[in-house]
Coordinates of N, CA, C and O in Angstrom, one line a residue:
X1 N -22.5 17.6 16.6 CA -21.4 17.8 15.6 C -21.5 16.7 14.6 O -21.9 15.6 15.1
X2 N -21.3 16.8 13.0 CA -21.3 15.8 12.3 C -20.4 15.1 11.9 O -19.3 15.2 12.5
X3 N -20.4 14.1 11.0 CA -19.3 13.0 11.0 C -18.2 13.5 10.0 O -17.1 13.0 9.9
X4 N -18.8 14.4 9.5 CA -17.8 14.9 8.1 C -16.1 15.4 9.1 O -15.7 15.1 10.2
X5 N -15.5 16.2 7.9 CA -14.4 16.9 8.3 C -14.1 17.5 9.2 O -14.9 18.5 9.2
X6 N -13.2 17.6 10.3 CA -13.1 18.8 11.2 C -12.1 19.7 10.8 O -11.4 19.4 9.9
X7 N -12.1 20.9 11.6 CA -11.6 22.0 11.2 C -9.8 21.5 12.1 O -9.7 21.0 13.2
X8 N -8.9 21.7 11.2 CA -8.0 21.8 11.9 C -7.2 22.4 13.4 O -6.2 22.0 13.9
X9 N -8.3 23.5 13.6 CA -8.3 24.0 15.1 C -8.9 23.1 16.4 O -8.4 23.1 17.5
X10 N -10.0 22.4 15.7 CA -10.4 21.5 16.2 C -10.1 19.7 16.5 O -10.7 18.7 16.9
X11 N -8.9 20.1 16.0 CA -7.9 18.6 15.8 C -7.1 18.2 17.3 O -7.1 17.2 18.0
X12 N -6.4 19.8 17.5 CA -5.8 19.8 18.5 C -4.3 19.7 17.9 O -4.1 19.9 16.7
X13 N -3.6 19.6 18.6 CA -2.0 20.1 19.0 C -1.3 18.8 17.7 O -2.2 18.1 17.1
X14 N -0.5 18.6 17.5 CA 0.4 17.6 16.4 C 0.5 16.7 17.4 O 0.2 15.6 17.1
X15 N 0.9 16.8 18.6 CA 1.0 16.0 19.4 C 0.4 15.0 19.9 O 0.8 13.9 20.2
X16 N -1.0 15.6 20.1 CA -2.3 15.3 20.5 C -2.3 14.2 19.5 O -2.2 13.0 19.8
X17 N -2.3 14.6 17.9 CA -2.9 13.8 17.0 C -1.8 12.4 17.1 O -2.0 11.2 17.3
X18 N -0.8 13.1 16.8 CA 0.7 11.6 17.0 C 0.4 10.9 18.4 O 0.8 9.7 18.2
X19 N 0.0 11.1 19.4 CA 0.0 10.0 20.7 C -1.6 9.3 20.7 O -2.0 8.4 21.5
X20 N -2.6 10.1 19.3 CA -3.5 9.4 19.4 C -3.4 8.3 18.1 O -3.9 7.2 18.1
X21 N -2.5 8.8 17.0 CA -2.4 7.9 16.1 C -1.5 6.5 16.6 O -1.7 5.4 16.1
X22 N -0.5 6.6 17.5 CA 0.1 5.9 18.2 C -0.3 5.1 18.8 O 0.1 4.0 19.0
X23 N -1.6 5.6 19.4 CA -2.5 4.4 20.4 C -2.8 3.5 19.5 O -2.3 2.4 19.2
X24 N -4.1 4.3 19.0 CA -4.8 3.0 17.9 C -3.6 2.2 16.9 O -4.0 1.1 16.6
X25 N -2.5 2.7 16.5 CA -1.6 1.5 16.2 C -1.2 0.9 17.3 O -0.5 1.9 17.7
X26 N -1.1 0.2 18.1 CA -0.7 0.0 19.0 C -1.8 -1.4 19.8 O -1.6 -2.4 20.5
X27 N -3.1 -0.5 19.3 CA -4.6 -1.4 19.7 C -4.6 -2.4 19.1 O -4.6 -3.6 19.5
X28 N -4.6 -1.9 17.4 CA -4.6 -2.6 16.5 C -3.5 -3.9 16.1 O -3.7 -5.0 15.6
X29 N -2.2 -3.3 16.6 CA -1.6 -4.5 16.7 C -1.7 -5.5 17.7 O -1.4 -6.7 17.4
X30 N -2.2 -5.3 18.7 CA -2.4 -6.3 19.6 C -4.0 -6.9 19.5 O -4.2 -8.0 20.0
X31 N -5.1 -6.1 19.0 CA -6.3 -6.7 18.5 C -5.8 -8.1 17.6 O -5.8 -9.3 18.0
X32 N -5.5 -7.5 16.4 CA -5.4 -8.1 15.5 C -3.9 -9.5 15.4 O -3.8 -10.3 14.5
X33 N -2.9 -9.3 16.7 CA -2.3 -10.8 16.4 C -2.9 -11.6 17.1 O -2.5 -12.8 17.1
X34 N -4.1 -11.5 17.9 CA -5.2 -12.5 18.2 C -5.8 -13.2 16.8 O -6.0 -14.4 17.0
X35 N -6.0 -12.9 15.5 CA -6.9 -13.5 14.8 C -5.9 -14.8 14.0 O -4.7 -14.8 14.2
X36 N -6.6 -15.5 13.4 CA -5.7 -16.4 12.6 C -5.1 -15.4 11.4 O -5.7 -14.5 10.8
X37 N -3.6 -16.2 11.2 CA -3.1 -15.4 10.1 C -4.1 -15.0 9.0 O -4.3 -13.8 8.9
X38 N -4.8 -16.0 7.8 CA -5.0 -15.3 6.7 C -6.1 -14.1 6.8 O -6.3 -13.3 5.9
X39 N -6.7 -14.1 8.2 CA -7.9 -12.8 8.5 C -6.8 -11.9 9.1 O -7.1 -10.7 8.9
X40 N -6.0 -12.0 9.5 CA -5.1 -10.5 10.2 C -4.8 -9.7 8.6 O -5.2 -8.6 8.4
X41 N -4.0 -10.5 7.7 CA -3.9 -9.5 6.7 C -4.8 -9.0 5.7 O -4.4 -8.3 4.8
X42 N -6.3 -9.5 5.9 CA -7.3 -9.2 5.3 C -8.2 -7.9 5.9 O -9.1 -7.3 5.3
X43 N -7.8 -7.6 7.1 CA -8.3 -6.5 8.0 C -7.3 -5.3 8.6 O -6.1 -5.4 8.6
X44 N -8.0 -4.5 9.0 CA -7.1 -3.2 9.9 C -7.8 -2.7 10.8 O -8.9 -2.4 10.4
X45 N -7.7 -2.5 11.7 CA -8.1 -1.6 12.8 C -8.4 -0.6 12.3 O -7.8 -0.6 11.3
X46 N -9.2 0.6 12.7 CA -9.4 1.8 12.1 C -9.4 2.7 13.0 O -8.5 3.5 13.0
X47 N -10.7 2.8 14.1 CA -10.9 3.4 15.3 C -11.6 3.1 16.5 O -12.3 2.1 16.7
X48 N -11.5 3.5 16.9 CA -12.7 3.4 18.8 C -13.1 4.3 18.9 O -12.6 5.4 19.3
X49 N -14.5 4.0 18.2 CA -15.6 5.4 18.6 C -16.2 5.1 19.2 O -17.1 4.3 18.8
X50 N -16.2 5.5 20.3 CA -17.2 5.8 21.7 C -17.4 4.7 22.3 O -17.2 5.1 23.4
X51 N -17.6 3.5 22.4 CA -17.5 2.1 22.6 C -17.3 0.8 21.6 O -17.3 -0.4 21.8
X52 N -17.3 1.7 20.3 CA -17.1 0.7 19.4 C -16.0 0.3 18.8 O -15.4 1.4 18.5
X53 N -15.2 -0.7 18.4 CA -14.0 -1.0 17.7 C -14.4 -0.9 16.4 O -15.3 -1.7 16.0
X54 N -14.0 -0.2 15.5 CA -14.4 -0.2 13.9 C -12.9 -0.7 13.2 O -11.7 -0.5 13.5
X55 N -13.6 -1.7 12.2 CA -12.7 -2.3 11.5 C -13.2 -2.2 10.5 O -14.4 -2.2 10.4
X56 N -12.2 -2.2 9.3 CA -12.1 -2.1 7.6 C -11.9 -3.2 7.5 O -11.2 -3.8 8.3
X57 N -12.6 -4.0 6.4 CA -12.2 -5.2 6.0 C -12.2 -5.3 4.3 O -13.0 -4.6 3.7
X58 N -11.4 -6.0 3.6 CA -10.8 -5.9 2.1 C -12.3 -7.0 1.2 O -12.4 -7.1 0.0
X59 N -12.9 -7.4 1.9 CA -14.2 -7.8 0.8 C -15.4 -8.2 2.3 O -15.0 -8.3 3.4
X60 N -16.7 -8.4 1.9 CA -17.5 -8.9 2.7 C -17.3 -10.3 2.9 O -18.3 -10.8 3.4
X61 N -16.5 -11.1 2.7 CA -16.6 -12.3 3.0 C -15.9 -12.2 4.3 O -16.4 -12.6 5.3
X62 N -14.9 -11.6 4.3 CA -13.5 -11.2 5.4 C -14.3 -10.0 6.3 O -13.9 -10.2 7.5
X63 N -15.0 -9.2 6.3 CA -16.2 -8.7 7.1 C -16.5 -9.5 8.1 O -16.1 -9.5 9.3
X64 N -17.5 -10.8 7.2 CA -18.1 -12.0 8.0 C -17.4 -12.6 8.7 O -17.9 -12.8 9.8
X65 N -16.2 -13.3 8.6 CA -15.5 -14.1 9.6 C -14.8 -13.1 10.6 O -14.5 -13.5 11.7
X66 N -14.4 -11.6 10.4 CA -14.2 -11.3 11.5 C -15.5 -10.5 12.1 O -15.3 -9.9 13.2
X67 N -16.5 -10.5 11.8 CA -18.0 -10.6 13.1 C -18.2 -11.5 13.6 O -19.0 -11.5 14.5
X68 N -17.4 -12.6 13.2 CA -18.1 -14.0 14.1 C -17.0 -13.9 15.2 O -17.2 -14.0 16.4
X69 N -16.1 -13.7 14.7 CA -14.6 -13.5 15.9 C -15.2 -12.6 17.1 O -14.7 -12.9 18.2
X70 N -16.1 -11.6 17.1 CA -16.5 -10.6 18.0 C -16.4 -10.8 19.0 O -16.2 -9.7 19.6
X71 N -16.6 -12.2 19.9 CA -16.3 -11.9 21.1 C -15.5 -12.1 21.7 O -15.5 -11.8 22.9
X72 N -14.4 -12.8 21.3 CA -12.8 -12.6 21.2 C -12.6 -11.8 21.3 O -12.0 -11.5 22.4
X73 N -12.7 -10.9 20.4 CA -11.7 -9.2 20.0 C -12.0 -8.6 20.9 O -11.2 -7.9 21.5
X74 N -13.8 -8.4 21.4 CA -14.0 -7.8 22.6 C -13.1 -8.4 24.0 O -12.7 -7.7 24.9
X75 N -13.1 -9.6 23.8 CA -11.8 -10.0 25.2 C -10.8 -9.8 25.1 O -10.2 -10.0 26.1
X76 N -10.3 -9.5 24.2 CA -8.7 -9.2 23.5 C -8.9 -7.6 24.5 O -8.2 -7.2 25.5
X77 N -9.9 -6.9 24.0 CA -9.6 -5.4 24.4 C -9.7 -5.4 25.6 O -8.8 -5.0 26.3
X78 N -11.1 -5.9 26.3 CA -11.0 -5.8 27.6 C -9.8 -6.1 28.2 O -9.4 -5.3 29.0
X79 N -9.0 -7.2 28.1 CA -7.9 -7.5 28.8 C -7.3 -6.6 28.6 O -7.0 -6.1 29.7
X80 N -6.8 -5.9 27.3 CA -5.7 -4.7 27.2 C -6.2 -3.9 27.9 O -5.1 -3.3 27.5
X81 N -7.0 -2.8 28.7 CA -8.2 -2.1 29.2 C -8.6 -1.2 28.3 O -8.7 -0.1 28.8
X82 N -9.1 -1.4 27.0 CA -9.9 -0.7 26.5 C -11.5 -1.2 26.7 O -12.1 -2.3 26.4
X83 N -12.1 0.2 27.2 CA -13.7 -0.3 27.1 C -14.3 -0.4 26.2 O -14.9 0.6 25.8
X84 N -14.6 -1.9 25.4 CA -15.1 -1.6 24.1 C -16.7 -2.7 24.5 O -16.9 -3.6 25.3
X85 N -17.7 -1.9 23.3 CA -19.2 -3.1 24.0 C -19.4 -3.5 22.6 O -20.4 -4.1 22.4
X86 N -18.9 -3.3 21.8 CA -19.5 -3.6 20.4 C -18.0 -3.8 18.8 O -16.8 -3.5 18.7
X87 N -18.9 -4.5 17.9 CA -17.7 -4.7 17.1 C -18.7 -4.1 15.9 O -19.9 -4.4 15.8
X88 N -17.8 -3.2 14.8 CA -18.0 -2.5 13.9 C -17.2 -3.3 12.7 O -16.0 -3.6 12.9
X89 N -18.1 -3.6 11.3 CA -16.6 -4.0 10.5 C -17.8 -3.0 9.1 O -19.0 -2.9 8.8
X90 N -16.3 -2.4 8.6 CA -16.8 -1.6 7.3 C -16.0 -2.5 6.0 O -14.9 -3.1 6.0
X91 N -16.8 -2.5 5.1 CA -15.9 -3.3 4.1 C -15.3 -1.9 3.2 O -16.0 -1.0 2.8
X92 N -14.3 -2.1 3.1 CA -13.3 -1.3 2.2 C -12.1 -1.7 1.8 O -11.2 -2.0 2.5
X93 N -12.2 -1.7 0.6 CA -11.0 -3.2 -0.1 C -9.6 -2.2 -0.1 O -9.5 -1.0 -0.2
X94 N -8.6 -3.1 0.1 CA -7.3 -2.5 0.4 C -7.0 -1.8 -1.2 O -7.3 -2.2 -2.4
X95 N -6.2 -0.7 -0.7 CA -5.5 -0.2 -2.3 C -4.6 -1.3 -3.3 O -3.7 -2.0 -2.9
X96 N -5.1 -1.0 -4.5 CA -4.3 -2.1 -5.1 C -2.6 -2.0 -4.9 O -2.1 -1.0 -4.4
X97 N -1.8 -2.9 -5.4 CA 0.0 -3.1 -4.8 C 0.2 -2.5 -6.3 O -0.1 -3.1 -7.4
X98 N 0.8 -1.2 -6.2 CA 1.2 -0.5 -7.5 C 2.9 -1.7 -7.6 O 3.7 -2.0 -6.7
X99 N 2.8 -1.9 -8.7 CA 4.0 -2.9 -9.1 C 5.2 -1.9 -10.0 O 5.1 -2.4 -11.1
X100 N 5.8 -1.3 -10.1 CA 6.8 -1.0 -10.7 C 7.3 -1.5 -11.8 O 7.8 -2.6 -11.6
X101 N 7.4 -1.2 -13.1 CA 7.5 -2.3 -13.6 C 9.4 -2.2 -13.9 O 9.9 -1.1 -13.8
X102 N 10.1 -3.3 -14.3 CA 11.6 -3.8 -14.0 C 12.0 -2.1 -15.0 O 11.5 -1.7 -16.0
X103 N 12.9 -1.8 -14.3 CA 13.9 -0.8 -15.4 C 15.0 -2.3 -16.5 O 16.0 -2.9 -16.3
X104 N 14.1 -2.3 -17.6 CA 15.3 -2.7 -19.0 C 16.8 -2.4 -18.6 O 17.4 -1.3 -18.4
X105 N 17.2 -3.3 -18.6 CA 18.7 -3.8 -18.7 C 19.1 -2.5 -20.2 O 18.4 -2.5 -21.2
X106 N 20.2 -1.8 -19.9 CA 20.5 -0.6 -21.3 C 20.6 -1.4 -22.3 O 20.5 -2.7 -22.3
X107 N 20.7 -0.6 -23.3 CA 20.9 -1.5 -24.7 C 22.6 -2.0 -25.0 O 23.4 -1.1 -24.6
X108 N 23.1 -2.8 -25.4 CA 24.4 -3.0 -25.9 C 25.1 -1.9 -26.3 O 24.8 -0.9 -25.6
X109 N 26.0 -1.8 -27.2 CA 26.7 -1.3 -28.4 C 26.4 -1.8 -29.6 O 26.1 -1.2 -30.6
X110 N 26.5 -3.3 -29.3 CA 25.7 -3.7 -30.5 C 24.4 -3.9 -31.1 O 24.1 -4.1 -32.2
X111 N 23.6 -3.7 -29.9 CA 22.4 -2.9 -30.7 C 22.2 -1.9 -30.7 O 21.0 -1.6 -31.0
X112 N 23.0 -0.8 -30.5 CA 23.0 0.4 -30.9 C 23.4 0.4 -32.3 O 22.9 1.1 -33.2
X113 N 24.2 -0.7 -32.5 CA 25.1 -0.5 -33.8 C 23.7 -0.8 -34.7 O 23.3 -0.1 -35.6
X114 N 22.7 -2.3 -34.2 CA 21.9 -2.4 -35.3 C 20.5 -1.5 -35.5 O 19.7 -1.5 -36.4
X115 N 20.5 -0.9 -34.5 CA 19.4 0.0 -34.8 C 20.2 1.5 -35.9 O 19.6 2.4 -36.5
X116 N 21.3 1.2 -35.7 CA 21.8 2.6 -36.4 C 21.8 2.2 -38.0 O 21.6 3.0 -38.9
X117 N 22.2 0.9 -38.1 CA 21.8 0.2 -39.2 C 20.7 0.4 -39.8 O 20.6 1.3 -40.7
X118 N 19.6 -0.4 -39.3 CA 18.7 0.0 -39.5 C 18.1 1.5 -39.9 O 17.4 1.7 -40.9
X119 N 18.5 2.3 -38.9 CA 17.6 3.3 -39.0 C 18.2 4.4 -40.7 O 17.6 5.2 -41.3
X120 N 19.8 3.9 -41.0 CA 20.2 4.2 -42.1 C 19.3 4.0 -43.0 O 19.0 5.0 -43.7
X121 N 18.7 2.6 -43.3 CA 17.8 1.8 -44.1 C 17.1 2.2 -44.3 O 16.6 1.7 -45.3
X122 N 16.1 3.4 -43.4 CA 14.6 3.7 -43.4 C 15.0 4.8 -44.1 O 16.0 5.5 -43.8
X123 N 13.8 5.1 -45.4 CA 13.4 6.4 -45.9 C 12.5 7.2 -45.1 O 12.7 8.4 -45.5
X124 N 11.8 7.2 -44.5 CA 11.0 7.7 -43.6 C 11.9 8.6 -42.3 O 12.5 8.0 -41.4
X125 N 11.7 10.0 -42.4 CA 12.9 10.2 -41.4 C 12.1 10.5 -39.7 O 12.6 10.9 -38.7
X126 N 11.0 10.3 -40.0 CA 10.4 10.3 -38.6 C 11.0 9.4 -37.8 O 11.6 9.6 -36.7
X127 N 10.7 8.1 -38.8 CA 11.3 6.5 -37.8 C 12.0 6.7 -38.0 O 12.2 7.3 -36.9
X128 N 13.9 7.1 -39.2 CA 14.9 7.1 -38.4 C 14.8 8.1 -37.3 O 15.7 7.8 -36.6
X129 N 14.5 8.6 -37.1 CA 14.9 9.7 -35.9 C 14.6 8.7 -35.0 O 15.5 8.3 -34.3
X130 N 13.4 8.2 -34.8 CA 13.0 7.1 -33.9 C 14.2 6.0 -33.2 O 14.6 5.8 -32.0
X131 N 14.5 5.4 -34.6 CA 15.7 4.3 -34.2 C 16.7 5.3 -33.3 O 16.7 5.3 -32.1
X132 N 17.5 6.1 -34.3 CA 18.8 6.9 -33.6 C 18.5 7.1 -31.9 O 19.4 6.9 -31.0
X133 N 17.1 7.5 -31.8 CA 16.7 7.7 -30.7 C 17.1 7.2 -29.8 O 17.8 7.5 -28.8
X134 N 16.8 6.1 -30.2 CA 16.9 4.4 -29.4 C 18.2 4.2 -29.0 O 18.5 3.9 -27.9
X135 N 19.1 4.4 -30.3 CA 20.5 3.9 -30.4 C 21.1 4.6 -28.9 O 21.5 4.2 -27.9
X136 N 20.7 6.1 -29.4 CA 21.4 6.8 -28.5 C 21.0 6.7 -27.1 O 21.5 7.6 -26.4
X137 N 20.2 5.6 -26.4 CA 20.3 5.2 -25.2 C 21.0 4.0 -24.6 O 20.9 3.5 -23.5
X138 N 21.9 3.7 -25.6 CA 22.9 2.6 -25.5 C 24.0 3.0 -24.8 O 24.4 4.1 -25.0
X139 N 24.8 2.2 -23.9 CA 25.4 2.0 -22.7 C 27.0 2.0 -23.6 O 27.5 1.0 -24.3
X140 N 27.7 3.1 -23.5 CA 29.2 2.8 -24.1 C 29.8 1.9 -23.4 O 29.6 1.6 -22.2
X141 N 30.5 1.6 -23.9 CA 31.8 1.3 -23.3 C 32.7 1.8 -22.3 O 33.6 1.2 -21.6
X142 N 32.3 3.2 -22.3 CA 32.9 4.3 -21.8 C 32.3 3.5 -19.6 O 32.7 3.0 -18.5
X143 N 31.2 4.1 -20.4 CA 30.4 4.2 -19.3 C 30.5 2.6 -18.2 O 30.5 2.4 -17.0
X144 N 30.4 1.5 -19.4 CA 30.5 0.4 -18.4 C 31.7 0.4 -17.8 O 31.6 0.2 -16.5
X145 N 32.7 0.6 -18.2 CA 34.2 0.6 -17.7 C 33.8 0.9 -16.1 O 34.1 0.2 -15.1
X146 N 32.9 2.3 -16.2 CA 32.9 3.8 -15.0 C 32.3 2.7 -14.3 O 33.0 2.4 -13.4
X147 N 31.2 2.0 -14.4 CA 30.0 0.8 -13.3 C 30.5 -0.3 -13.2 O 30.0 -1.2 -12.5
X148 N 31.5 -0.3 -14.0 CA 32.4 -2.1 -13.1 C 31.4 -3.2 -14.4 O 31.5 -4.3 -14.7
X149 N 30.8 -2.3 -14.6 CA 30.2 -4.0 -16.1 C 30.8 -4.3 -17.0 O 30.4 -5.2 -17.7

């Protein structure tokens, strides 16, 4: 059988898959609070194939210090009783931290008022439409009353 995709029939029960994804979390947490901190958050457990522990690692440098750890982690497992004879590390850099960027504080009233100013001032009615636009996402009075501001 090849390494690619399996057929969903071939997965087995939801069950099966949840008590096996449960294990290896479970491996992995206890592999890995063996290492020193700044290598535990540089790595992840991945799986145990066949005798091997495979591990992802976020650059080749963090690869190399956890291959030197190897025979540690193999004592780590053996104690927990997993039979493992070998250590596997794949480099695969973590997904970048998508950042959110801040939701803008609303606009005043009074800069509603100056963009309405403004946008009086422009001949151009594209950009007034533009300003008004703007204006008209300004926070009444009404409304702060309603949010306690």
């Amino acid at each position: 059988m090849g390494n690619g995709p399996k057929s969903l029939v071939d997965c087995g029960s939801f069950a099966t898959l949840a008590k096996k994804a449960s294990e290896l979390e479970a491996l992995d947490r206890a592999l890995r609070q063996t290492l020193p901190s700044p290598l535990r958050e540089q790595v992840r457990f991945a799986n145990l194939r066949n005798d091997r522990l495979v591990f992802l690692a976020s650059s080749p440098a963090w690869a190399t210090r956890l291959r030197l750890m190897q025979t540690q982690i193999l004592a780590t497992a053996h104690a927990i009783g997993t039979s493992a004879s070998s250590v596997t590390v794949k480099v695969a850099p973590q997904p970048p931290v998508v950042i959110e960027p801040d939701r803008s504080k609303p606009l005043s009233p009074a800069a509603a008022a100056h963009l309405q100013a403004t946008a009086a001032s422009l001949s151009d009615p594209e950009l007034r439409a533009l300003f008004l636009g703007l204006a008209s996402l300004a926070e009444t009075t009404d409304s702060q009353a309603k949010t306690g501001r």
